[in-house]
Each structure stands twice: as C-alpha cells, then as structure tokens.
Coordinates of C-alpha atoms and ligand atoms in Angstrom, one line a residue:
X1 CA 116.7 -59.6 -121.2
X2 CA 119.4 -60.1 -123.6
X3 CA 123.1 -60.9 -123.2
X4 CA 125.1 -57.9 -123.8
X5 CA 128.5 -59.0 -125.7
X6 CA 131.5 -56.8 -125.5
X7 CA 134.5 -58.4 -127.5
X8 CA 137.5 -58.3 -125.9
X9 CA 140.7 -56.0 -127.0
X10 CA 142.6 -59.3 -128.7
X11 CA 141.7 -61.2 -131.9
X12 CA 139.6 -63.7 -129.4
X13 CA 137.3 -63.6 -127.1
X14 CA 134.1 -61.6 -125.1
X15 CA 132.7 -61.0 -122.0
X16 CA 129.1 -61.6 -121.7
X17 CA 126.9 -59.7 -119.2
X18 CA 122.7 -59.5 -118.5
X19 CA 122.5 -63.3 -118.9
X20 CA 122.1 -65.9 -115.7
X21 CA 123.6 -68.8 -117.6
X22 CA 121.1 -71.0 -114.7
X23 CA 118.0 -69.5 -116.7
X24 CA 118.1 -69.0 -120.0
X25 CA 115.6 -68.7 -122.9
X26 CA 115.4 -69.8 -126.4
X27 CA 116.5 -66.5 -127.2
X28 CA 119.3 -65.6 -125.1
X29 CA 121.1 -69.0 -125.4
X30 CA 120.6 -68.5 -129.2
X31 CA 123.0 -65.3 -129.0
X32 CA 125.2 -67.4 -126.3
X33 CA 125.5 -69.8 -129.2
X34 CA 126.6 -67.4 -131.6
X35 CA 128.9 -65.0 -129.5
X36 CA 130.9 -68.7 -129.1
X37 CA 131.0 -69.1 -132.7
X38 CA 132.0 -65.9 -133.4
X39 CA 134.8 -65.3 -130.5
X40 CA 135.5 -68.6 -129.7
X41 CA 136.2 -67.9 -126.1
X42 CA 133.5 -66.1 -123.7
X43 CA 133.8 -64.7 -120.3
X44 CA 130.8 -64.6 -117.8
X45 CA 131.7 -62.7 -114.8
X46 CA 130.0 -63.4 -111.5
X47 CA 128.0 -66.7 -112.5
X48 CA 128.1 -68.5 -109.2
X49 CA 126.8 -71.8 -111.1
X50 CA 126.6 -74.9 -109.2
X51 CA 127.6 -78.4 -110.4
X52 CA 124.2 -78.8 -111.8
X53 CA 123.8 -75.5 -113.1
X54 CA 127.5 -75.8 -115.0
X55 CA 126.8 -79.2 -116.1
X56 CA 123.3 -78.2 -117.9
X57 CA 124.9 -75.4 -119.2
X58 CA 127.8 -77.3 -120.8
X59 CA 125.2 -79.9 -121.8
X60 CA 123.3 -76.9 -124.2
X61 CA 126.7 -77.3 -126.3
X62 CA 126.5 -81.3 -126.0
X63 CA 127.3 -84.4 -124.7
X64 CA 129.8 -83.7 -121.5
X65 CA 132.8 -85.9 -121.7
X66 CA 133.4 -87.7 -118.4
X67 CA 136.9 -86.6 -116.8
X68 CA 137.1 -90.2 -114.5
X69 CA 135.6 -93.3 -115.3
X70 CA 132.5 -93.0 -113.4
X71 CA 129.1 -91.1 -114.4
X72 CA 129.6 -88.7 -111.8
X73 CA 132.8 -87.1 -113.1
X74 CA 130.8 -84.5 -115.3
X75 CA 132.0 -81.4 -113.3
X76 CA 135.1 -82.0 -111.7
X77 CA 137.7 -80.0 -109.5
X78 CA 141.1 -78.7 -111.3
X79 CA 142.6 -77.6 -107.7
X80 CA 145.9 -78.3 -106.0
X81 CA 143.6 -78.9 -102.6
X82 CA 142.5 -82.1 -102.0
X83 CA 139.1 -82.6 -100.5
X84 CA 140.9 -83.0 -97.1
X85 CA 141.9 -79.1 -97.0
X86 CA 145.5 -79.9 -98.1
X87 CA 147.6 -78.8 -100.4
X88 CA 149.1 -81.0 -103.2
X89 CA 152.6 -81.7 -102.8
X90 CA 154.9 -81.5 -106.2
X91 CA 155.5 -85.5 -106.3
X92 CA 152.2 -86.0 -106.7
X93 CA 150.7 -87.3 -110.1
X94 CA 148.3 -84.8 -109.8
X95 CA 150.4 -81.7 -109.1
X96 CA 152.4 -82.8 -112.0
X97 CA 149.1 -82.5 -114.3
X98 CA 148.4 -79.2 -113.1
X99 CA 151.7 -77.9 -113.8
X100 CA 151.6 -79.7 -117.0
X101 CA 148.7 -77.3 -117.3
X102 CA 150.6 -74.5 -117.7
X103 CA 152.0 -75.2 -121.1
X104 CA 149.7 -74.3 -124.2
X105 CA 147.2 -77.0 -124.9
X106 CA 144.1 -77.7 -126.3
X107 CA 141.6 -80.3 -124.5
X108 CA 142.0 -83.9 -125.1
X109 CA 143.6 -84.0 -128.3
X110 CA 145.3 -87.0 -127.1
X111 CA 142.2 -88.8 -126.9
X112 CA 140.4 -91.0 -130.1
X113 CA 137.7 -88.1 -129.4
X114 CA 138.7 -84.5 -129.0
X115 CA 137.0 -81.9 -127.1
X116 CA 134.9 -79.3 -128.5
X117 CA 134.4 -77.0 -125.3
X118 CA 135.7 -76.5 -121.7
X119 CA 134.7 -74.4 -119.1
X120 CA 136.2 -73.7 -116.1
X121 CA 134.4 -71.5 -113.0
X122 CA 136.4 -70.2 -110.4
X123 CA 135.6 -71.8 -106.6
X124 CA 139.2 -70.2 -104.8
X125 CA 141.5 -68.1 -106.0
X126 CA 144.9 -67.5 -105.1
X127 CA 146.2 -64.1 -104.0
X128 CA 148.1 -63.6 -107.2
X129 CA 149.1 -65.6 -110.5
X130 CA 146.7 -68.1 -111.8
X131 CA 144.8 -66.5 -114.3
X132 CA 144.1 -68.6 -117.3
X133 CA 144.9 -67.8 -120.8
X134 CA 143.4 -68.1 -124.2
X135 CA 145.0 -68.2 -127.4
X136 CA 143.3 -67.8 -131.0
X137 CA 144.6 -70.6 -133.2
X138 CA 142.0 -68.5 -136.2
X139 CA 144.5 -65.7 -136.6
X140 CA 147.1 -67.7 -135.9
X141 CA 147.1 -69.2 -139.4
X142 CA 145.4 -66.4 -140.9
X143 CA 148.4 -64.5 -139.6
X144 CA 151.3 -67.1 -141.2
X145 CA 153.2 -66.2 -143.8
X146 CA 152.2 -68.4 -147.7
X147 CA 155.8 -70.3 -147.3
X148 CA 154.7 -71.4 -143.6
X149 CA 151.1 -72.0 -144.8
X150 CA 152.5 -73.5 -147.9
X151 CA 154.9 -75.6 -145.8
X152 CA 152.2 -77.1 -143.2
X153 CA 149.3 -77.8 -145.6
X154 CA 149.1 -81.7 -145.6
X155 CA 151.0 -82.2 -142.3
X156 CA 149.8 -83.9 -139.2
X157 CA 151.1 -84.6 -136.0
X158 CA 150.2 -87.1 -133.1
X159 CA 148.9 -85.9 -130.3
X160 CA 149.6 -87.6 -126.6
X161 CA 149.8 -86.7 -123.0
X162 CA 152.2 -89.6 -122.0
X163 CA 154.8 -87.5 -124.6
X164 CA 153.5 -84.1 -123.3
X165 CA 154.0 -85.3 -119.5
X166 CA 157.3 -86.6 -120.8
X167 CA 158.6 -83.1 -122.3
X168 CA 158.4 -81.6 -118.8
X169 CA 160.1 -84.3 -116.9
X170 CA 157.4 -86.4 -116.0
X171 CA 157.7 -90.3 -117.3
X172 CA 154.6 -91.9 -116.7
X173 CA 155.2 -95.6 -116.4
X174 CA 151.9 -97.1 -115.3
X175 CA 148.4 -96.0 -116.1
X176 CA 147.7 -93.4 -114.2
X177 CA 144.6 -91.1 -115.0
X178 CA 142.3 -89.6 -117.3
X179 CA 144.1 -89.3 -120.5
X180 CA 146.9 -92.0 -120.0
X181 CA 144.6 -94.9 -121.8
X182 CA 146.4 -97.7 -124.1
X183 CA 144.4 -96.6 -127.5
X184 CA 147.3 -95.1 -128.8
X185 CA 148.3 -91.3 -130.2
X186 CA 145.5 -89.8 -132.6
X187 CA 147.2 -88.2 -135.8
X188 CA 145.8 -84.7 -136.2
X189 CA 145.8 -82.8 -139.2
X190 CA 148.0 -79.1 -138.2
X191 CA 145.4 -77.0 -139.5
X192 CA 141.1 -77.6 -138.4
X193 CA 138.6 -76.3 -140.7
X194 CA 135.8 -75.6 -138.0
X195 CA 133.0 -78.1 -138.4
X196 CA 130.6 -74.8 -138.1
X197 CA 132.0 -71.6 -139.0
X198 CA 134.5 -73.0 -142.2
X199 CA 137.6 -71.2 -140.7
X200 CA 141.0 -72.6 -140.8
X201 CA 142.8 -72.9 -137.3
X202 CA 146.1 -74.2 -136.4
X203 CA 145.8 -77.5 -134.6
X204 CA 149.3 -77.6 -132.0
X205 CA 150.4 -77.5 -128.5
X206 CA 152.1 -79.4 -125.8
X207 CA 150.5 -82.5 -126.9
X208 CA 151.5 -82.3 -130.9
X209 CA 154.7 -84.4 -130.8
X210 CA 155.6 -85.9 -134.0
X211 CA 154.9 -85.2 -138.0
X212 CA 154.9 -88.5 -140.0
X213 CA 157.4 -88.0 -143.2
X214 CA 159.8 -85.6 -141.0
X215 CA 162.6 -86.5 -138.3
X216 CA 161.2 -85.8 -134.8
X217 CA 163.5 -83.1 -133.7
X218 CA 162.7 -81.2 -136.7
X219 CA 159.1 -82.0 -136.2
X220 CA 159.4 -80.3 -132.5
X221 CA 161.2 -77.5 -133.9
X222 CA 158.5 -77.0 -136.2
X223 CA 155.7 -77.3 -133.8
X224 CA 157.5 -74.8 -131.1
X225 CA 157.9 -72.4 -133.8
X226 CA 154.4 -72.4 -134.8
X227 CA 153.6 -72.5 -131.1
X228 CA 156.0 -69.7 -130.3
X229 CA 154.7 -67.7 -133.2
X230 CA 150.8 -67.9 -132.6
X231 CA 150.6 -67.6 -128.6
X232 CA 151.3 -64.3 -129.3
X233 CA 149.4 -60.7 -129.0
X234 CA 146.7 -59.6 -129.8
X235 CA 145.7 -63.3 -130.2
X236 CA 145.8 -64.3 -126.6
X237 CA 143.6 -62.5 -123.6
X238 CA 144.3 -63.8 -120.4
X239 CA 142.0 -64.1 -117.3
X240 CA 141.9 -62.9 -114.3
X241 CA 139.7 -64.7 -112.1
X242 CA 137.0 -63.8 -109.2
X243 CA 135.0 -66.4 -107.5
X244 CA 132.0 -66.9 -109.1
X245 CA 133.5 -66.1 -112.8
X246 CA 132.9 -69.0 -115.8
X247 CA 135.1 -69.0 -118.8
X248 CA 135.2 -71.1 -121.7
X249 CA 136.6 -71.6 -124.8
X250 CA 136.2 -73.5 -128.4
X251 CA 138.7 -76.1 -128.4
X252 CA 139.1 -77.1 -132.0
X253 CA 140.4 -73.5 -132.9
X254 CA 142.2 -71.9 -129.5
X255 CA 144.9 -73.4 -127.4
X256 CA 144.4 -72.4 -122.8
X257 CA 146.9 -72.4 -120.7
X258 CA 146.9 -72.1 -117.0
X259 CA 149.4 -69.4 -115.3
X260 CA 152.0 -69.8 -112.3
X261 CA 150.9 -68.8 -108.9
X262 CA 152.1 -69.7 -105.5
X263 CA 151.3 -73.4 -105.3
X264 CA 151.1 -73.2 -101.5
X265 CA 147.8 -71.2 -102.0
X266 CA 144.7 -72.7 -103.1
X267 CA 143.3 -72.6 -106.1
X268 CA 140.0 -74.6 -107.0
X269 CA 138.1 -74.2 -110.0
X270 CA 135.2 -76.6 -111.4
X271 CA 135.9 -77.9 -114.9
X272 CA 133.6 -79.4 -117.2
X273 CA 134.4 -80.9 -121.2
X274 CA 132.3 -80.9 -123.8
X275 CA 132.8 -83.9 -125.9
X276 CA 134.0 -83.6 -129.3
X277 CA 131.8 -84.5 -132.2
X278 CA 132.9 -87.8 -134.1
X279 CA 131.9 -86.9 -137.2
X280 CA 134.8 -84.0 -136.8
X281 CA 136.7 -84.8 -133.5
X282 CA 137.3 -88.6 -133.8
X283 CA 140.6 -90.3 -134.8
X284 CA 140.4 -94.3 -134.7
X285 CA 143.8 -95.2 -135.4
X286 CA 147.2 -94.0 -133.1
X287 CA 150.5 -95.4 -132.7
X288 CA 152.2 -96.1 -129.6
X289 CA 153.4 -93.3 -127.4
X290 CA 153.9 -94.8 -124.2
X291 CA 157.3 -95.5 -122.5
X292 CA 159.1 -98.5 -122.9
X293 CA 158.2 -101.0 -119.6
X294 CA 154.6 -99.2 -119.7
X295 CA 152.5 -101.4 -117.8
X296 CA 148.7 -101.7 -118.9
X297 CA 146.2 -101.4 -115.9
X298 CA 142.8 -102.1 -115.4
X299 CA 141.6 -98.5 -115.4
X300 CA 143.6 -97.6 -118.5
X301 CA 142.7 -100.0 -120.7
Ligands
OGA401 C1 142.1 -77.5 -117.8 C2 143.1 -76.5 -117.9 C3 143.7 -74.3 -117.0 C4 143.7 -73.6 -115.7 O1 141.4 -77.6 -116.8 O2 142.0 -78.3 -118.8 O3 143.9 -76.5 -118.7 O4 143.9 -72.4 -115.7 N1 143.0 -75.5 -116.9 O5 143.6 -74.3 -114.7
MN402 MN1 143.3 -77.9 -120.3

C-alpha cells in the first residue's frame, strides 16, 4: 500500500491517507519523507499511535529532543489537565505556557539547538476551539516585496522565551521549565535556507525579539510586520482535531500556533520534538535575555 497525498487548499501542507504510521516500509516512509519536504506540514487522520509508536515515528526524522530533563520526556503531554483529572488554573506556570502557545512560534528557537520537527496527536479534544494552525514561512518570503527582501537580507534577531513569556505578561524570575535555561538568546538569521530543499524561509515569531544594529522598538515593529504580513492566507491551514489525528510540521520553514478554546474543557495532546541538526540548527553564542533579579537554579543551568 502506498500513502495517498492530497495537498491541502493553502500554500502548505497535506493530508496523508493509506499509511499506518506504526508499520511502515521502506517504501512508504520514503514518500512520507518527501510529502514533508515538499509540504512542510502533513496531516494523518485517525493514527491512534501510542507513545512508542509516536516516538519511533518521530525518531525516522531523527534524534527526539527531550522536553524535561529526564530520558523519559520523549513524548510528552501539551494539556491543561494534570494527571490528577484537573484542570489547570491560569496562575499556573504551565497554563501560562500554553496560552503563550497561542501566539505564532516556531519550536525551540530559543534554544542553542533548534527544532527540526514536531508532532502533536490529539488524546482529548475540547467541544470547540483548539485547533492548531500552520503557517508557511516558504511563501512568506517568496511573497515579500524586493524593498522588504532587500531590507531583511543580513538581519538577525535573538530568539528567547523568557522575552516571549514577557511580551504577554508573564515575567519569569526563576528557572522554571523546559526552555528557561541560563545559555543565553541564540541570534538567528531572519531568513533560513532549508538545509534539504535550498528554499528561503522567513525565520520570526513570538520568540524573535531583537535585531542587532536597530533600536528594539523598531526591531519589534519590524518583526510584527513581517509576522502580521506572512500568517496570512493561503499560507496558513488550520486544524481541526479528532482523537486519534497526528500532525506535524517542518519547523525551520513554518511557524504553529495553538487556537483559543474554553480552558475549562480538556484538551490533551501528545507532543514530541525532533531535534534540530547542529550542522544547521545550532547557535553557540546568545546574550542575556533574562530579567533583572533572575535567579539561576539547579535545573536551569
Ligand atoms: C507545541 C504547540 C500547539 C497546540 O506543543 O509546541 O505549540 O495547538 N502546540 O497545542
Ligand atoms: Mn510550539
């Protein structure tokens, strides 16, 4: 059997049916491979993977980055119920990441090692809302004017999550989870040439916060243009989970971006993060971007 790949009606993105993603061979995962180099975000309805399953699938792409500091943290939940049955209350640090969430990001650009892929299946769903959205960072620079091209060529900006927290109200003080680590902010060039395809991407969201040479309020305004500008039709498709559904997406050329629902509903999906690769996705050097006071811990070290 071979997948059957039906693009999507957006400039990303295709949903991919007649393939068990638990039992694959050489064949099949060879046309997996290239619908996700081609579309750069795939749908596979009705999956049902387990942890296992999910995490040898991921691990066809590469090496899984580990979401906690412990070897078991290769699928984890992205869910506002906690393994009691309850639902997350909005002081909580972990409520606050999932509405951070909501703005458009791409994967642990904060970190020295950017992601490649993540994929997300869905466990619960809530009634209404929560769909997750894709946006195609490809045509987004294809689709720039030459001035704006002309104008961003040879620009970076650093990337961090303590800033990105920040920007929605959220000042994180102390260490406190995957992301918030002491290495300082990676400078990332504004436009990625893919590492396998050669395409030019833009390389933005929440987490970009600063351009070096350029005052940081026009640096924003830059960024939010560019932002505004590219998370636009047709280059976004948006998701509407069922239980059992696995999407993923390229993260070195789209941005994702979860949706509002009714945070008194459950929502549970199983996320897992395909490391970056260093030869393409490593930045060694950042500067600081934590608050003042910040207190080092031991798990953020
Ligand atoms: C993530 C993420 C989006 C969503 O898990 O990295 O951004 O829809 N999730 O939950
Ligand atoms: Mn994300």
């Amino acid at each position: 059997m071979q997948p059957t790949i039906t693009p999507l009606d957006a400039t990303v993105g295709a949903i991919v049916t007649d393939v068990d993603l638990a039992d694959m061979d050489a064949a099949a995962w060879n046309s997996v491979e290239a619908a996700f180099h081609e579309y750069a975000a795939l749908v596979f309805p009705g999956q049902n993977l387990n942890d296992e399953s999910q995490v040898a699938f991921a691990n066809r792409f590469g090496e899984i980055e580990l979401l906690r500091d412990d070897p078991k943290a290769k699928a984890v939940h992205v869910s506002n119920q906690k393994p009691d049955g309850s639902i997350m209350q909005p002081d909580e640090h972990r409520y606050k990441s999932l509405r951070g969430n909501e703005g458009w990001h791409t994967d642990s650009s904060y970190m020295p090692l950017a992601a490649k892929a993540s994929m997300l299946s869905a466990l619960t769903v809530p009634s209404s809302g929560g769909e997750t959205a894709v946006a195609d960072m490809r045509a987004a620079y294809d689709d720039l004017d030459q001035a704006m091209k002309d104008r961003i060529e040879g620009l970076s900006a650093y990337h961090s999550l303590y800033q990105s927290q920040a920007k929605n109200g959220f000042i994180v003080q102390t260490g406190a989870g995957y992301g918030f680590h002491t290495k300082g902010a990676p400078l990332r060039p504004l436009v990625n040439t893919h590492p396998v395809t050669g395409r030019k991407s833009l390389f933005i969201g929440r987490h970009a916060y600063a351009i070096p040479g350029m005052a940081d309020d026009e640096a924003q305004d830059l960024l939010d243009e560019l932002l505004d500008f590219a998370c636009q039709p047709p280059r976004t498709y948006t998701h509407t989970w069922s239980p059992g559904d696995l999407f993923m997406w390229d993260n070195r050329c789209c941005l994702h971006a979860a949706q509002p629902y009714d945070y008194n509903e459950a929502r549970v999906l199983r996320h897992t993060r395909v490391a970056g690769d260093p030869a393409s996705e490593l930045v060694v050097t950042g500067r600081d971007d934590r608050a003042a006071g910040f207190e080092p811990t031991a798990s953020n070290r």
